[in-house]
Each structure stands twice: as C-alpha cells, then as structure tokens.
CSV table of C-alpha atoms in Angstrom, one decimal:
chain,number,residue,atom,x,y,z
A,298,UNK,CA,29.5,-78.2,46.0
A,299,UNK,CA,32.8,-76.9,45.7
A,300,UNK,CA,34.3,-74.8,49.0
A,301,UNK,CA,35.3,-72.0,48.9
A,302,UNK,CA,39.3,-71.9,49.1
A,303,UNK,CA,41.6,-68.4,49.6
A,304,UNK,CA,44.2,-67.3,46.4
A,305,UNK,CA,47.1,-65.4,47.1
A,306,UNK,CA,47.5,-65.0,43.4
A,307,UNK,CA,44.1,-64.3,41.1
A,308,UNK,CA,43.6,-65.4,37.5
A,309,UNK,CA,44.6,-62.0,36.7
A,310,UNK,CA,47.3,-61.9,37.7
A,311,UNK,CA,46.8,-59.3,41.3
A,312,UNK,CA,48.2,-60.5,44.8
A,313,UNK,CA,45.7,-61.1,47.5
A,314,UNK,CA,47.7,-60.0,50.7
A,315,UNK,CA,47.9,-57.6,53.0
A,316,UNK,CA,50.7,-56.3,55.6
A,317,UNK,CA,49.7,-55.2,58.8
A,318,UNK,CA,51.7,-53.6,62.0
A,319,UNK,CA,54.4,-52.6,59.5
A,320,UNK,CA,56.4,-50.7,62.4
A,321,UNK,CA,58.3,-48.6,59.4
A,322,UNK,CA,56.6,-44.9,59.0
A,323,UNK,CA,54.5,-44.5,56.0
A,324,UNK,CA,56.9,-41.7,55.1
A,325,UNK,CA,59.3,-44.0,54.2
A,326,UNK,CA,57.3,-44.3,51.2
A,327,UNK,CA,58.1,-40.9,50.4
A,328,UNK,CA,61.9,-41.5,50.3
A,329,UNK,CA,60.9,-43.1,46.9
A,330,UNK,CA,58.0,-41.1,45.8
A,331,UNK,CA,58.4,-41.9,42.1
A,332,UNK,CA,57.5,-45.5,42.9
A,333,UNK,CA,54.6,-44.7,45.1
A,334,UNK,CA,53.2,-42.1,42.2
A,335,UNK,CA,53.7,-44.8,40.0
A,336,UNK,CA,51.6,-47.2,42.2
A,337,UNK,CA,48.4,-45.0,42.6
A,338,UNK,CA,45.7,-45.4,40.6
A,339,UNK,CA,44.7,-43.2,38.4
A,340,UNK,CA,42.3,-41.2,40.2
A,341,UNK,CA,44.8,-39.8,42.7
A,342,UNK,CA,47.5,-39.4,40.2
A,343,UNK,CA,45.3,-37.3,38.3
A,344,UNK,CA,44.4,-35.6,42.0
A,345,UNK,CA,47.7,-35.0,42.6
A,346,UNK,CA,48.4,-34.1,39.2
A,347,UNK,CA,45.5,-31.1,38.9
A,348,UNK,CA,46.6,-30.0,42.1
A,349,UNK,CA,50.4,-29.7,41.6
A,350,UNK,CA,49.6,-27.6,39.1
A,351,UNK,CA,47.0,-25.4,40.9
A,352,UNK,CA,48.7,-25.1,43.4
A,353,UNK,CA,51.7,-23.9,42.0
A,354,UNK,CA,49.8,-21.4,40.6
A,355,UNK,CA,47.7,-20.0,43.2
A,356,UNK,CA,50.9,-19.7,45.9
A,357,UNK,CA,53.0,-17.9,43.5
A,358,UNK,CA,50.1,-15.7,42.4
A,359,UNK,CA,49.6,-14.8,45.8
A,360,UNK,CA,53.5,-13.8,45.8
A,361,UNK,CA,52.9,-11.8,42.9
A,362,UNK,CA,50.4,-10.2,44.8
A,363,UNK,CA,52.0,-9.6,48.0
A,364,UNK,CA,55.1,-8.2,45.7
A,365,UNK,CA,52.2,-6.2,44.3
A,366,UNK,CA,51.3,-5.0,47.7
A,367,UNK,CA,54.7,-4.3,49.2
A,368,UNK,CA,55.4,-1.7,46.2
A,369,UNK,CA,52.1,0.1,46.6
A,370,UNK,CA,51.5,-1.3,43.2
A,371,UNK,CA,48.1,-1.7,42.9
A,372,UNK,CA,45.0,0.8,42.3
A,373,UNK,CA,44.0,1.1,46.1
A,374,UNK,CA,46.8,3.0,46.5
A,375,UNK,CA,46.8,5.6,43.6
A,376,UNK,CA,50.1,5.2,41.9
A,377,UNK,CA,51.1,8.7,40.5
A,378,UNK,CA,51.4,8.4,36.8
A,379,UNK,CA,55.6,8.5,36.9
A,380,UNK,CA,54.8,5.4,39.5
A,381,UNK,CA,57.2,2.3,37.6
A,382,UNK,CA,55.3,-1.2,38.9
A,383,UNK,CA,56.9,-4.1,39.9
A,384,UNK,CA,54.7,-6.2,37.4
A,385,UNK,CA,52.9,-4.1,34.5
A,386,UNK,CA,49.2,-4.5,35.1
A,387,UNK,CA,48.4,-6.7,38.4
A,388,UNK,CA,45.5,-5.0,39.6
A,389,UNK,CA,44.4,-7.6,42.5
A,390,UNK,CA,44.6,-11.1,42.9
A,391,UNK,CA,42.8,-12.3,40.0
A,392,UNK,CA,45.4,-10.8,37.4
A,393,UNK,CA,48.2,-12.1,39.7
A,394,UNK,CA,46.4,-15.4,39.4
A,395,UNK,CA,46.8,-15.4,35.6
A,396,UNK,CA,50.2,-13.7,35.4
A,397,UNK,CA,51.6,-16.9,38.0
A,398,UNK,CA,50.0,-19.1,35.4
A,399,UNK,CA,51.4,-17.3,32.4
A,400,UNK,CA,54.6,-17.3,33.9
A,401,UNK,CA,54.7,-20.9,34.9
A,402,UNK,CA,53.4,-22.4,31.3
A,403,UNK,CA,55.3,-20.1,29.5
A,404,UNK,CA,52.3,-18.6,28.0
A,405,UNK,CA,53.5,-14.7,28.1
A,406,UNK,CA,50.6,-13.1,26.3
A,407,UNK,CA,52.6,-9.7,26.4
A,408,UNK,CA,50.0,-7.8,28.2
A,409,UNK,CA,51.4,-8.2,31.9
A,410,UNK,CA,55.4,-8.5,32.5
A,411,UNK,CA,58.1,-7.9,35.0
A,412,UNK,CA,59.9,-4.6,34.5
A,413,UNK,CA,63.4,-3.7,36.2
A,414,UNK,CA,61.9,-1.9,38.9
A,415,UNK,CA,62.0,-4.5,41.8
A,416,UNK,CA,65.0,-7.5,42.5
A,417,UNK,CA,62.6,-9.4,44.7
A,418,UNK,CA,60.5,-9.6,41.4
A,419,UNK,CA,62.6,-10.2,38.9
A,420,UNK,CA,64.1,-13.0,41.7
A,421,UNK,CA,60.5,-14.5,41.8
A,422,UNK,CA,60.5,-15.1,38.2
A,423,UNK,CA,63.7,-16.9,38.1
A,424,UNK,CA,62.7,-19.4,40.9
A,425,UNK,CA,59.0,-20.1,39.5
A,426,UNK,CA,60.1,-20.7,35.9
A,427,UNK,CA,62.8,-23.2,37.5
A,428,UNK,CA,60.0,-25.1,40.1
A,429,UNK,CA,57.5,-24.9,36.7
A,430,UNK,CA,60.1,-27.3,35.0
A,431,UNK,CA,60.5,-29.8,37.8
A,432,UNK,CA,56.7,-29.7,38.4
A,433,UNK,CA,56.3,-30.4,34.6
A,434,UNK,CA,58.8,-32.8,34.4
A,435,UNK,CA,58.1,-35.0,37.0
A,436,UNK,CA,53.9,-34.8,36.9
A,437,UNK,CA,54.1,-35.3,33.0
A,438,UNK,CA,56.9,-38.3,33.3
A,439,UNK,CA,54.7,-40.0,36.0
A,440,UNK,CA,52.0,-39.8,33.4
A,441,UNK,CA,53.9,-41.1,30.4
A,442,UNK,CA,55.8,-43.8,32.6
A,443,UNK,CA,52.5,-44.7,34.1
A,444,UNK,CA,50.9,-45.5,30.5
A,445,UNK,CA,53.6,-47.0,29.0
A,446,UNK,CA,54.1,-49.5,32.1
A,447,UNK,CA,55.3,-53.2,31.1
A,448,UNK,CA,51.9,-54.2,32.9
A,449,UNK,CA,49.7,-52.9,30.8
A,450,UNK,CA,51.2,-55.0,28.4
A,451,UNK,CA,50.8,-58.2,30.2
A,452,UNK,CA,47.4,-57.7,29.9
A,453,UNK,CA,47.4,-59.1,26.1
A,454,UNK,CA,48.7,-62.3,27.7
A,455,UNK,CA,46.1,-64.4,28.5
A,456,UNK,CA,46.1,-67.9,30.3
A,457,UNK,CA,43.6,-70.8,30.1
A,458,UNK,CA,41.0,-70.6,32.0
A,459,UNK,CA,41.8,-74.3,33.5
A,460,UNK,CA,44.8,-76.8,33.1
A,461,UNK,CA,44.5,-80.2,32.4
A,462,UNK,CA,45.9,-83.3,33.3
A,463,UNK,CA,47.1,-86.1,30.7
A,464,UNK,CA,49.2,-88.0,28.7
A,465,UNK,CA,51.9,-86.4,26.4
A,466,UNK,CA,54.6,-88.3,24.8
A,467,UNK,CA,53.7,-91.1,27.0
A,468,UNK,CA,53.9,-89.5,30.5
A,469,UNK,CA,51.1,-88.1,32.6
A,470,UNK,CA,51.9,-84.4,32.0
A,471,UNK,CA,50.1,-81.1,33.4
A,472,UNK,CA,49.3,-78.8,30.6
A,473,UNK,CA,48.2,-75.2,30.3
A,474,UNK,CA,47.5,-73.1,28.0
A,475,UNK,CA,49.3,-69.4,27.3
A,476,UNK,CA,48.5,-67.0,24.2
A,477,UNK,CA,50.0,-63.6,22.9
A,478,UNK,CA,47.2,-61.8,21.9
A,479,UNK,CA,49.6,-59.4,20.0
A,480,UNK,CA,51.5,-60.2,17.0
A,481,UNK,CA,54.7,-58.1,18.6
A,482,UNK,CA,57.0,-61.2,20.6
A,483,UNK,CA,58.0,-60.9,24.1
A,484,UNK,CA,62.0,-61.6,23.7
A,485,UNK,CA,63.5,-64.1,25.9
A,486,UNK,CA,60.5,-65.0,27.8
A,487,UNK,CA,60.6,-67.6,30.6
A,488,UNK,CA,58.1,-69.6,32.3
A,489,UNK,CA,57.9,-71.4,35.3
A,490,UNK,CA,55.4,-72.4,38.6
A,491,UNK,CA,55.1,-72.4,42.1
A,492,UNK,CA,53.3,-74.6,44.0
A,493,UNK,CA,51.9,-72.9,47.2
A,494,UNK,CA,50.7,-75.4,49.8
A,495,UNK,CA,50.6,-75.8,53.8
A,496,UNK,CA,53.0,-77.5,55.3
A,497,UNK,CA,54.5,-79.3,58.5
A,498,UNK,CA,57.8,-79.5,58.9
A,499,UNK,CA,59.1,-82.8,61.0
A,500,UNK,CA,60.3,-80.5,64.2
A,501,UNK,CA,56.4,-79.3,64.1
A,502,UNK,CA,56.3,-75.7,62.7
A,503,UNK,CA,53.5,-74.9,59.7
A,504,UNK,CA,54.7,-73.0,57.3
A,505,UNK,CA,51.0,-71.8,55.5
A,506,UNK,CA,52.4,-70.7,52.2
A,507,UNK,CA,55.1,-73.1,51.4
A,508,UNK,CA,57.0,-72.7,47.7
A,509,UNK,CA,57.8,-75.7,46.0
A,510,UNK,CA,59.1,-75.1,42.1
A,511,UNK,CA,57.2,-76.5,39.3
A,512,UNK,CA,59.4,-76.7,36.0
A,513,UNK,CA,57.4,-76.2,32.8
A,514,UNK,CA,58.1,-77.6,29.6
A,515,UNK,CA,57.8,-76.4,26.0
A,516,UNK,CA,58.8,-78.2,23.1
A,517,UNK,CA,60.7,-76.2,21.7
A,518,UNK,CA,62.5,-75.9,24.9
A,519,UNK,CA,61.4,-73.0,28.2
A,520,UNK,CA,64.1,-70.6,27.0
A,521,UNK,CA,63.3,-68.3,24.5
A,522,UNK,CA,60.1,-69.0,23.1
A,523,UNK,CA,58.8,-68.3,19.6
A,524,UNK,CA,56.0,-66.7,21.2
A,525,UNK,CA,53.8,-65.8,18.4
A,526,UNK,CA,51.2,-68.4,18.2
A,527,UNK,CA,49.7,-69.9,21.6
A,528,UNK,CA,51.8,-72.5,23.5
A,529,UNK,CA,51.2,-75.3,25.4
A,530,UNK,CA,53.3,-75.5,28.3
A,531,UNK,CA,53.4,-79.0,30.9
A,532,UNK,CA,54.8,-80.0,33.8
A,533,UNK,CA,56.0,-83.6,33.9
A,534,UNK,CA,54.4,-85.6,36.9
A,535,UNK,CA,57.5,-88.1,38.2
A,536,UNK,CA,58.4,-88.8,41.4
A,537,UNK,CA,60.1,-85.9,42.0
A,538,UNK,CA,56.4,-83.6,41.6
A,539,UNK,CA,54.6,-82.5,44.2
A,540,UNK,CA,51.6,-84.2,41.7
A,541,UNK,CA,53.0,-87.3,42.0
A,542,UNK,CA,50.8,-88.6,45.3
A,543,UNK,CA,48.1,-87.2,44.0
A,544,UNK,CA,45.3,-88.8,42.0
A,545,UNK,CA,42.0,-88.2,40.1
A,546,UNK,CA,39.7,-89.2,43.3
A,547,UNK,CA,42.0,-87.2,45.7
A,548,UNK,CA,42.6,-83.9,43.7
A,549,UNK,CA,40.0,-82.0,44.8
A,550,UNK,CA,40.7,-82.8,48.5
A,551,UNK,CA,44.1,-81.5,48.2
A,552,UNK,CA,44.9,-78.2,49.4
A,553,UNK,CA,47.0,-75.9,46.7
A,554,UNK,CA,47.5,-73.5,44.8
A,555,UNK,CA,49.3,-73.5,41.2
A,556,UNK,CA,51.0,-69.7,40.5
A,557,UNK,CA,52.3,-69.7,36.9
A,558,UNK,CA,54.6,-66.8,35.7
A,559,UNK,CA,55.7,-65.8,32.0
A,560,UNK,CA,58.7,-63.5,32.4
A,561,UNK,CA,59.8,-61.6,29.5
A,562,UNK,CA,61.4,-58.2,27.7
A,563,UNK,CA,58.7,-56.2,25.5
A,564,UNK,CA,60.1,-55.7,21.9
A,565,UNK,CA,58.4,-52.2,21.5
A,566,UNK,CA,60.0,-50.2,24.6
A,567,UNK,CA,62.7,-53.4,25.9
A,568,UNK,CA,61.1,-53.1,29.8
A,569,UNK,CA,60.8,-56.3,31.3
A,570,UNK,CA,57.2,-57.4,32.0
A,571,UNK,CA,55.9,-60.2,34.1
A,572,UNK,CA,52.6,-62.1,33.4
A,573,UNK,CA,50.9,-64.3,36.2
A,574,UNK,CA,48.2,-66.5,37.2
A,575,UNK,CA,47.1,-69.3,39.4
A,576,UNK,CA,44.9,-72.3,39.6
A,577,UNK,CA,43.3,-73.8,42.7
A,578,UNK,CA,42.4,-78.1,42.7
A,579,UNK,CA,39.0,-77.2,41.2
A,580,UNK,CA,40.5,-75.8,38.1
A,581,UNK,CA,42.9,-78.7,37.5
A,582,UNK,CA,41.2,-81.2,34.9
A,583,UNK,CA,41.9,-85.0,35.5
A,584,UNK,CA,41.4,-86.5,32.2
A,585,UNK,CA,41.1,-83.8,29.7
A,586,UNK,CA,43.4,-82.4,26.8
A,587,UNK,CA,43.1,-79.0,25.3
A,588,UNK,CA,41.0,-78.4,21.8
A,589,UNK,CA,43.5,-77.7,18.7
A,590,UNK,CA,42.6,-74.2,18.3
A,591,UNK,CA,45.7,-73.5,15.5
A,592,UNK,CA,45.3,-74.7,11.6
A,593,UNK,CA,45.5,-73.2,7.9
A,594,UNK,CA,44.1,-71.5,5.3
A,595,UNK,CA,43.4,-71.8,1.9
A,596,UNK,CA,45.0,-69.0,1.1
A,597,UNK,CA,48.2,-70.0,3.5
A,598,UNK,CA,47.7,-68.4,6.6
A,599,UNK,CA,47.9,-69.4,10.3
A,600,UNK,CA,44.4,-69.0,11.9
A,601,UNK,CA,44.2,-69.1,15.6
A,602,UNK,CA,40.4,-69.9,16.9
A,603,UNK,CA,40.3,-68.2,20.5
A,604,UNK,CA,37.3,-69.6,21.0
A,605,UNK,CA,38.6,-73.2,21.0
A,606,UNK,CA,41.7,-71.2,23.7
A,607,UNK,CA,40.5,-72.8,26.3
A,608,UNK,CA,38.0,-75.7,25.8
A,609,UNK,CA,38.8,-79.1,26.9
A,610,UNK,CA,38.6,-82.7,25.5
A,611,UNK,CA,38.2,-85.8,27.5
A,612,UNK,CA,40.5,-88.6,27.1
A,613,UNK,CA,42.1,-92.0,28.4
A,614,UNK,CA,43.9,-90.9,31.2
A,615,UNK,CA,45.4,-92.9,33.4
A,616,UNK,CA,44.0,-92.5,37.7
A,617,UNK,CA,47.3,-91.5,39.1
A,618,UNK,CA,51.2,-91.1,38.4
C-alpha cells in the first residue's frame, strides 16, 4: 500500500505551505492593497465590492441629511413657502438615501438637485462625485484585472497525470506529457523542474526542502516552443541527475518530489502566466512510454485524441541508469 507522502506543490498547480509567527503586522498587507484585493477570492471581493458601494452611499446620504437638518430643511420644521432648500425635495433620510445614490452613479433623475442656496452643499457634491470615481475605478478594475488574470489561463494547460521513465534516442530519459487545450500559443514559453528532496549536508544540517534543477528537453529545443499541439518534454538521466542512483526496485523508496513549471507570455492580453505541477515517486512510471495520441485525417487535419493524453505503454526498459 502506498504511504501517504506531503506535496508542497499539487497537480494543480496550488502551494501547500503555510507561514507562521510572521512578526510583520498584517497591515503591511494594506500598504499594497491592490495585490491583496487581487488575492481574495471571490466571495470577499464581491463583499467588499457591495459594500464599498453601500457604504458610500449610506454615509454621504446621512450627510445629505444632516445638511438637510442644519438648514431646517426638512418638513418637521415647516419651511415657509419663500424657504430656498439646500437640496430640492429631501424630506428624511430615505430620499437623502437615494439622492447620495443618484449623485454618486450619476443617475440625476431631475426630481431632487442641489440649488445655490448652501456652500457646504454644493462643497459635498464636489467631493462625493470625486470619491464615486475612485470607488468605481478601483472596485470595477479589481474586478476586470481579477477575471482577466494570466492564471485563469493556465488553467487550459494541462499536464499528464503521471511521467514515465524510458528510452529515447537511446538514453533512459524521463518524459512527461504537456498539452494546450487552446488553439491561441503561449509565446516564448519555457519549461523546466525542480527536484525537492531532504537533504544532509556533510557539516550535519538538514535542509527538508532542498532544490536541485532538472533541465527538460524538447525536440525542437526548450526555448520557444510551437506550442500548439501537445509536447513531450524529458529529462535526460546521466550522471549528473539526481535520477541517476536511482532504479526501478528503489524508486518508490525514495523520497521526492518532481515540481514542473511552463513559463510563458499569453498572446491575447501579453501578461506572463506560469503553469505548474508536481509528481511524487508513486507517479513516476519505470518502464512505460506515453500512447501516441496525435495523427491525421482524411480530410488533412491534425486530430488530437485527449483521451490517449495520458495513458501509458509498457516497454523494454532498462532497471537503472
């Protein structure tokens, strides 16, 4: 039965760590709020969203009212016809409710408005209708930089489910899998691998998660990838790999973890996005090559069979490097 090992890296891509007796504030985070709206999820950046909004509206109507109050403005105090408000028609806070709203969105359905009576009004309408822009700017930016986010795009890349271990071009290679599920490229994409392991140093210390680099190999070269059909990248196991000492009885007794990353610019919007995964010794095939999963049409197209993505074939392989 297979034991249960920790990942500091899932398949999807998400860290598993977590910081604690940070000595820093947590209003340091607020130093750079647009990042940390940004990183909430959408249910408080909604939250904070509704209530920016609300909020906005609900303390200036209560300004409205209390500029309401202050000129004896309102029908509790029996205004003599020849009685010029500061606002036309507040008559309590409900209608100073929707005049803060009008005011804010720009709404102006002509029925209430400021009149020339009052400075401290017409100075309250000059400093909402500049704190309604930066509220709508910022809220509806967060929302539009939040949905447009290079993440979301590194969702529609997709990595095999395991890699495999076997000869190519005569050499015992490590292979994986990596597909575009769009038809749009990722320009000048990049990929390379970490290999995360516990380690003793000779003067004693353990160092649990210890980075060793893992170069990947396409045939057509690791720099700027064609990436519009799925690619087989591999790692070439020499004497200089961390794979080297291992071998097809001993692989599940190691201790490891494989964190692959795909760096590359999005040709729609030209932000930078950055796809990950990892694999662990029990998803590392000894002896297995991936399924062809690419062929042609009668009518001369490329097909690409997902379902063959990431299914595996056994062959010869030789025991160890």
């Amino acid at each position: 039965r297979s034991r249960r090992r920790a990942r500091l890296v899932s398949k999807d891509g998400r860290c598993n760590i977590e910081f604690g007796n940070v000595e820093q504030s947590r209003f340091v985070f607020l130093i750079d709020i647009w990042t940390t709206i940004l990183d909430l999820r959408w249910r408080y950046k909604m939250t904070i969203f509704i209530s920016a909004f609300l909020g906005s509206w609900f303390l200036f109507g209560l300004l409205w009212y209390v500029v309401a109050y202050i000129h004896k403005d309102l029908p509790e105090f029996n205004p003599s016809i020849n009685h010029t408000p500061c606002v036309d028609n507040i008559n309590g806070l409900t209608s100073a409710f929707l005049f803060s709203l009008e005011t804010q969105v720009t709404i102006g359905y002509g029925f209430r408005c400021v009149t020339e009576q009052c400075a401290t009004a017409i100075f309250l309408l000059i400093f909402q209708s500049i704190l309604g822009v930066i509220i709508n700017s910022f809220m509806c930016g967060a929302i539009l930089a939040k949905i447009s986010r290079s993440k979301n795009r590194a969702k529609t890349i997709t990595f095999s489910k395991n890699a495999v271990i076997s000869k190519r071009g005569g050499k015992l290679c490590l292979l994986i899998r990596v597909a575009n599920l769009r038809k749009s490229l990722l320009i000048g994409s990049h990929i390379y691998g970490k290999l995360l392991k516990s380690t003793i140093t000779p003067e004693g210390e353990t160092i649990i998660l210890d980075q060793v680099n893992i170069e990947f190999v396409v045939d057509a070269g690791n720099e700027n990838l064609f990436f519009i059909s799925p690619l087989t990248i591999y790692h070439i196991i020499d004497k200089n790999s961390p794979f080297f000492h291992m071998a097809a009885e001993t692989l599940l007794q190691q201790d490891f973890e494989l964190v692959v990353f795909l760096d590359g610019t999005v040709e729609a919007t030209s932000a930078t996005c950055q796809v990950r995964t990892s694999y662990i010794p029990e998803e590392v095939l000894w002896g297995y090559r991936f399924a062809p999963i690419v062929s042609k049409t009668k009518e001369g197209k490329y097909r690409v069979d997902f379902q063959n993505f990431s299914k595996t074939v056994a062959v010869d392989t030789p025991h160890c490097a």
